CSV table of C-alpha atoms and ligand atoms in Angstrom, one decimal:
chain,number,residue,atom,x,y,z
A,1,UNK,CA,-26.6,4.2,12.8
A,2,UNK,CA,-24.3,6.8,14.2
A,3,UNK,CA,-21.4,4.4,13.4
A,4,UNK,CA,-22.5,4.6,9.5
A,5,UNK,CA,-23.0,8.1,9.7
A,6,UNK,CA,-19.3,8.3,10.2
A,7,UNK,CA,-17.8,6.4,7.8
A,8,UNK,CA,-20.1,7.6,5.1
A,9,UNK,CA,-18.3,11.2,6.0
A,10,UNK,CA,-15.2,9.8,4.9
A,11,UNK,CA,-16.9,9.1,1.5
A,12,UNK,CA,-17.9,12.6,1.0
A,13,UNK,CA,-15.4,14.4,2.5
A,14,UNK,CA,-13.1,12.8,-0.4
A,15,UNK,CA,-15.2,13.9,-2.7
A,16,UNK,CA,-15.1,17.5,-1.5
A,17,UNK,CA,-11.5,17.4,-0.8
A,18,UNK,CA,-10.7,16.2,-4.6
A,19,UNK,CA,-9.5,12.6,-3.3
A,20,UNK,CA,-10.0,9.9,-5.6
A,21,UNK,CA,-11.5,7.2,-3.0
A,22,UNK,CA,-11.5,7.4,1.1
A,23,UNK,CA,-8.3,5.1,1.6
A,24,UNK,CA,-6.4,8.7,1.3
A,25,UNK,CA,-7.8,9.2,4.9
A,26,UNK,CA,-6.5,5.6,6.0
A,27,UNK,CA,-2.5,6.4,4.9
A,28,UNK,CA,-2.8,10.3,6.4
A,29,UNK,CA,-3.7,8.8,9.6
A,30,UNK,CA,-1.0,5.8,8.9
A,31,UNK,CA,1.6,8.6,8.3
A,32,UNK,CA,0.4,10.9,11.1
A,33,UNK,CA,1.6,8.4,13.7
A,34,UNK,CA,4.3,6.6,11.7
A,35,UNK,CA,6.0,9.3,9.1
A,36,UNK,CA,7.4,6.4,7.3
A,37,UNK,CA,7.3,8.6,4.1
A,38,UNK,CA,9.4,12.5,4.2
A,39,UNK,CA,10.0,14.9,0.9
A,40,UNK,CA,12.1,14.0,-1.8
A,41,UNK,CA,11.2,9.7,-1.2
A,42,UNK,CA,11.1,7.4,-4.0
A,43,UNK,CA,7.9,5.5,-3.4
A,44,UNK,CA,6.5,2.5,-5.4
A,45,UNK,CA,2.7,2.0,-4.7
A,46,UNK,CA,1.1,-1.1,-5.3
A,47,UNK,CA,-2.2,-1.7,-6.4
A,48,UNK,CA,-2.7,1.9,-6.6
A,49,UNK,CA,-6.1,2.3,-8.3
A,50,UNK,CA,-7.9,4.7,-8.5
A,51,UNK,CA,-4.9,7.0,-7.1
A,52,UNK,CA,-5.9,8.5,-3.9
A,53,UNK,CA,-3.0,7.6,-1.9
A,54,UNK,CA,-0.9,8.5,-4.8
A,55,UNK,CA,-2.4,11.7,-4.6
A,56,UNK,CA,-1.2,11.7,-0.6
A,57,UNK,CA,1.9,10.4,-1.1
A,58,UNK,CA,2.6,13.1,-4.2
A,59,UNK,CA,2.5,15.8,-1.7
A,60,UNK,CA,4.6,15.0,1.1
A,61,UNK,CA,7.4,13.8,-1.4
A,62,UNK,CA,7.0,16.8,-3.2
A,63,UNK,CA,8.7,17.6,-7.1
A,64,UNK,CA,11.8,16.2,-6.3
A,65,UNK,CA,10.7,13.1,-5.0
A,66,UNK,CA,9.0,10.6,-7.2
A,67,UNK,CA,5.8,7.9,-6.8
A,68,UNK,CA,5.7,5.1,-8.9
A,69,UNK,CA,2.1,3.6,-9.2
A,70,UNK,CA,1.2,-0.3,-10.4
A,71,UNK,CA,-2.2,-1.4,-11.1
A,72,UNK,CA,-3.0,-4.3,-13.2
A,73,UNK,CA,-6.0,-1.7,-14.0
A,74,UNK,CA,-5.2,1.8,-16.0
A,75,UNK,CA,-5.5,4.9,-13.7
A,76,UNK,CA,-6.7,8.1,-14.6
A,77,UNK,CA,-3.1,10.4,-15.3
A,78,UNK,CA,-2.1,12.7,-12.4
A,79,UNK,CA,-1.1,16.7,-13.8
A,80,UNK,CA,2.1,16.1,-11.1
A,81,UNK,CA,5.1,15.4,-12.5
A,82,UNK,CA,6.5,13.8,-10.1
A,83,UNK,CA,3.9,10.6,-10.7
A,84,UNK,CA,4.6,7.6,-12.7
A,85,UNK,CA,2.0,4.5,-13.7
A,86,UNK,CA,2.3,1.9,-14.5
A,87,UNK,CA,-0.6,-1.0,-15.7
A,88,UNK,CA,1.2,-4.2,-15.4
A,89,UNK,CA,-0.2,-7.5,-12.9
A,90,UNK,CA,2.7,-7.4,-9.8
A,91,UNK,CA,2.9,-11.2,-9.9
A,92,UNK,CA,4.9,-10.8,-12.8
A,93,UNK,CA,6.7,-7.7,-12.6
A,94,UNK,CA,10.3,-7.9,-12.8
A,95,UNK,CA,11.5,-4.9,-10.6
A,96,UNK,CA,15.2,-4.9,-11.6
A,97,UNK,CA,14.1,-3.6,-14.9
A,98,UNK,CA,11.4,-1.2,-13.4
A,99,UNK,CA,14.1,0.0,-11.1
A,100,UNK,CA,16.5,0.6,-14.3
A,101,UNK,CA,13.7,2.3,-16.9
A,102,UNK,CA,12.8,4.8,-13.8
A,103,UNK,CA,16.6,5.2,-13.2
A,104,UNK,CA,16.6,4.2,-9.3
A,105,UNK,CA,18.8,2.0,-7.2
A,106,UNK,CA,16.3,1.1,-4.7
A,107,UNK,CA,12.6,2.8,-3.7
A,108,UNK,CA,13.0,4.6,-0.1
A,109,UNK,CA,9.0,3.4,0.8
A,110,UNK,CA,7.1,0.6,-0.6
A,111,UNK,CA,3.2,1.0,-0.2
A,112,UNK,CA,0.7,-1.9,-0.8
A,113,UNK,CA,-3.0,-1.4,-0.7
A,114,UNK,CA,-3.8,-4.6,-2.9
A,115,UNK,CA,-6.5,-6.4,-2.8
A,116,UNK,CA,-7.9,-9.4,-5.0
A,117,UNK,CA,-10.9,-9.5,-6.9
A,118,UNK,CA,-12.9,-10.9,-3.7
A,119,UNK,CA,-15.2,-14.2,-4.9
A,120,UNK,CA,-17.0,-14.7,-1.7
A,121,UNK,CA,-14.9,-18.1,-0.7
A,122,UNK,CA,-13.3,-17.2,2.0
A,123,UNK,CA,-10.4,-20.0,1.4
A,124,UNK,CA,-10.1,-19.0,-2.2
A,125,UNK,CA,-9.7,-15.1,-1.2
A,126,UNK,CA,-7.3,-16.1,1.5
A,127,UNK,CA,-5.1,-18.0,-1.0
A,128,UNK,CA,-5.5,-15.3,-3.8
A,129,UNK,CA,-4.8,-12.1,-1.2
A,130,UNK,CA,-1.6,-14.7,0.5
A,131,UNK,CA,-0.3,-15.0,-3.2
A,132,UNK,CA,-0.2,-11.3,-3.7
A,133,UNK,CA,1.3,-10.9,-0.6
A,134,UNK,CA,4.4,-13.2,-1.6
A,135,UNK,CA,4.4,-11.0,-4.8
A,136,UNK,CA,5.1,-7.9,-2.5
A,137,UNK,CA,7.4,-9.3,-0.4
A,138,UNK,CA,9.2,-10.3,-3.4
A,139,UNK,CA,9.2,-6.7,-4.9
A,140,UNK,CA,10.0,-5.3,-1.3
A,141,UNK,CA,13.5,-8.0,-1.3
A,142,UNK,CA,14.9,-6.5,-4.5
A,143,UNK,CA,13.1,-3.1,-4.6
A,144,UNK,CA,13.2,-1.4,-1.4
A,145,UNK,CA,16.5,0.1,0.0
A,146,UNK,CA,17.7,-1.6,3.6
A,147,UNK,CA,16.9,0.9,6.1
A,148,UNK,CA,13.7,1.6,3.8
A,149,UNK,CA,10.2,1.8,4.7
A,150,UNK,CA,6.9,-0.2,4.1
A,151,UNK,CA,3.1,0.0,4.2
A,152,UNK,CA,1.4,-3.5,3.7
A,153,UNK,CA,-2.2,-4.2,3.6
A,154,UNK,CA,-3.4,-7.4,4.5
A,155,UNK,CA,-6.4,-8.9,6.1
A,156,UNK,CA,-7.3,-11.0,9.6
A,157,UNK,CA,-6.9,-14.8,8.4
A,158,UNK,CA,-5.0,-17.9,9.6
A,159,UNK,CA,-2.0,-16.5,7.5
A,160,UNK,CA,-1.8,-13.0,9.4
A,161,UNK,CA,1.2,-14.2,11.9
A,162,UNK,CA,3.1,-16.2,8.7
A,163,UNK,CA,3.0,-12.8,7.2
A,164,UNK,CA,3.7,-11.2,10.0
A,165,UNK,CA,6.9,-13.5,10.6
A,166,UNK,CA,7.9,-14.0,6.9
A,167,UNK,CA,7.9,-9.3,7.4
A,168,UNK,CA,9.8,-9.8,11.0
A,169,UNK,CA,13.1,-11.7,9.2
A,170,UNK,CA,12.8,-8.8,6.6
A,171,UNK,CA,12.4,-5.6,8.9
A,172,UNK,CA,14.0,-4.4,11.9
A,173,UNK,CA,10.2,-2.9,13.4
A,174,UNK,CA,6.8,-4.4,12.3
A,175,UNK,CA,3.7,-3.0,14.1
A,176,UNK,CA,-0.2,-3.9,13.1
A,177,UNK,CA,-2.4,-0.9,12.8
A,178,UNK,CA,-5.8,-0.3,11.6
A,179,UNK,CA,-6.5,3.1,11.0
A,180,UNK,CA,-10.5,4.4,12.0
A,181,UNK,CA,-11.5,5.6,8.3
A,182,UNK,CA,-11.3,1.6,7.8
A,183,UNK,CA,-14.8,0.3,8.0
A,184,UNK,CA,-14.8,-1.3,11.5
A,185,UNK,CA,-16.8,-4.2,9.8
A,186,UNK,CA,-13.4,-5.1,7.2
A,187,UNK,CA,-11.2,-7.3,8.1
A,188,UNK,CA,-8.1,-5.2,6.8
A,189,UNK,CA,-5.2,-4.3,8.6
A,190,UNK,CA,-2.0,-2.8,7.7
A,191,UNK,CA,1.4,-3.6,8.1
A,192,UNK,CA,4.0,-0.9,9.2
A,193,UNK,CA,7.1,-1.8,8.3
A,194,UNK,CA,10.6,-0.2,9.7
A,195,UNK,CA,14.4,-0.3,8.7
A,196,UNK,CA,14.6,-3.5,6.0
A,197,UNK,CA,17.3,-5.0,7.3
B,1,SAM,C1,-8.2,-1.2,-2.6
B,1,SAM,S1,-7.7,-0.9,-4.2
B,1,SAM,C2,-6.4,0.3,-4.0
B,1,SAM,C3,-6.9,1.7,-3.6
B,1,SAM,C4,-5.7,2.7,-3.7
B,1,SAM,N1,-4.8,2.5,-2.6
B,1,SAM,C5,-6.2,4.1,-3.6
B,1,SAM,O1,-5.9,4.7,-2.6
B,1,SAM,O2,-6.8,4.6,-4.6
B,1,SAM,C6,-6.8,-2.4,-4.6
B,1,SAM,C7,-6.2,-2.4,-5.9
B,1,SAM,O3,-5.5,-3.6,-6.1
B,1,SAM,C8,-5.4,-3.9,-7.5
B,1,SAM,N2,-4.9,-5.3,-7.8
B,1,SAM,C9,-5.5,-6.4,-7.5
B,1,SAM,N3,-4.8,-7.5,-8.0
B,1,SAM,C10,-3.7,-6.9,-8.7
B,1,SAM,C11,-2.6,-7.5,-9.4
B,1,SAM,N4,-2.4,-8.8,-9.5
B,1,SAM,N5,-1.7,-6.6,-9.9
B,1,SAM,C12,-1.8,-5.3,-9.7
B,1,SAM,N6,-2.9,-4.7,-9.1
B,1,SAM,C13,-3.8,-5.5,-8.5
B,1,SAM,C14,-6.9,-3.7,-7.9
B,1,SAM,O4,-7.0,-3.5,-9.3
B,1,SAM,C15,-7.3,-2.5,-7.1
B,1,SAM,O5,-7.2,-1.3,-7.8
């Protein structure tokens, strides 16, 4: 009881606080311990719907930095100009040519909050979330500047440590951390990511 009582605070306190969904809280505590994200960063999120760590990430880069959002799904526009979406499926995004119609060499901080549309089977979802994952480290190879940061979600399966591994040969740091506005009963887990290499 007392456990729901505090997660269901994390639902209404981003309503009261203007967030779009409680995962805000999840990358403010992420950034709290690891600041992988400072002012003026050019950060691509991916699977960034409904917005709300956008809406965190918007304010620490401020108006000369710049957060590029991806959602196979539209997102409701953001007033700040500093935001760009984009509705587009990641598996087949190519990121050179994102890079060149936003005019940047590299993104400073990639984000990934992704998740599959979940069918119940746990193989299937496995396969489907380990598929997006390629797809991100894919984006993160060509897309992210070496010395640059990530923020990967992923969740507890017999994959975790290939992903972990297939992250170690691209990053200099990798640490696991689950943050305590995620539901203790989801599996999800989230990758921080230090100095591409
Ligand atoms: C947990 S939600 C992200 C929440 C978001 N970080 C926030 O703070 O509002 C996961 C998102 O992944 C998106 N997604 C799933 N498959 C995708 C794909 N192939 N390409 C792009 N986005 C995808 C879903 O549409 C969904 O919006």
């Amino acid at each position: 009881m007392g456990r729901f009582v505090v997660k269901d605070a994390y639902f209404k306190r981003a309503k009261s606080d203007g967030f779009r969904a409680r995962s805000a809280y999840k990358l403010k505590e992420i950034v709290e311990k690891y600041p992988i994200i400072k002012k003026g960063d050019k950060v691509l999120d991916i699977g960034c719907a409904p917005g709300s760590f956008i809406q965190v990430i918007s304010s620490i880069v401020g108006e000369r930095g710049l957060v590029v959002g991806i959602d196979i799904l539209p997102v409701k526009p953001f007033p700040s100009c500093n935001v760009k979406l984009i509705t587009h499926d990641i598996r087949d995004i190519d990121i050179k040519v994102l890079l060149l119609e936003h005019s940047i060499e590299y993104f400073d901080v990639i984000t990934s909050d992704i998740s599959p549309n979940l069918s119940g089977i746990r193989e299937v979802d496995n396969r489907n979330f380990y598929d997006l994952f390629l797809s991100v480290v894919n984006i993160i190879k060509d897309g992210l500047k070496e010395g640059g940061f990530a923020l990967i979600k992923a969740f507890y399966s017999e994959s975790l440590k290939d992903m972990e591994n297939e992250l170690k040969s691209l990053f200099k740091g990798v640490r696991l951390f689950k943050p305590s506005a995620s539901r203790s009963v989801s599996s999800e887990i989230y990758f921080v990511c230090m100095y591409k290499k």
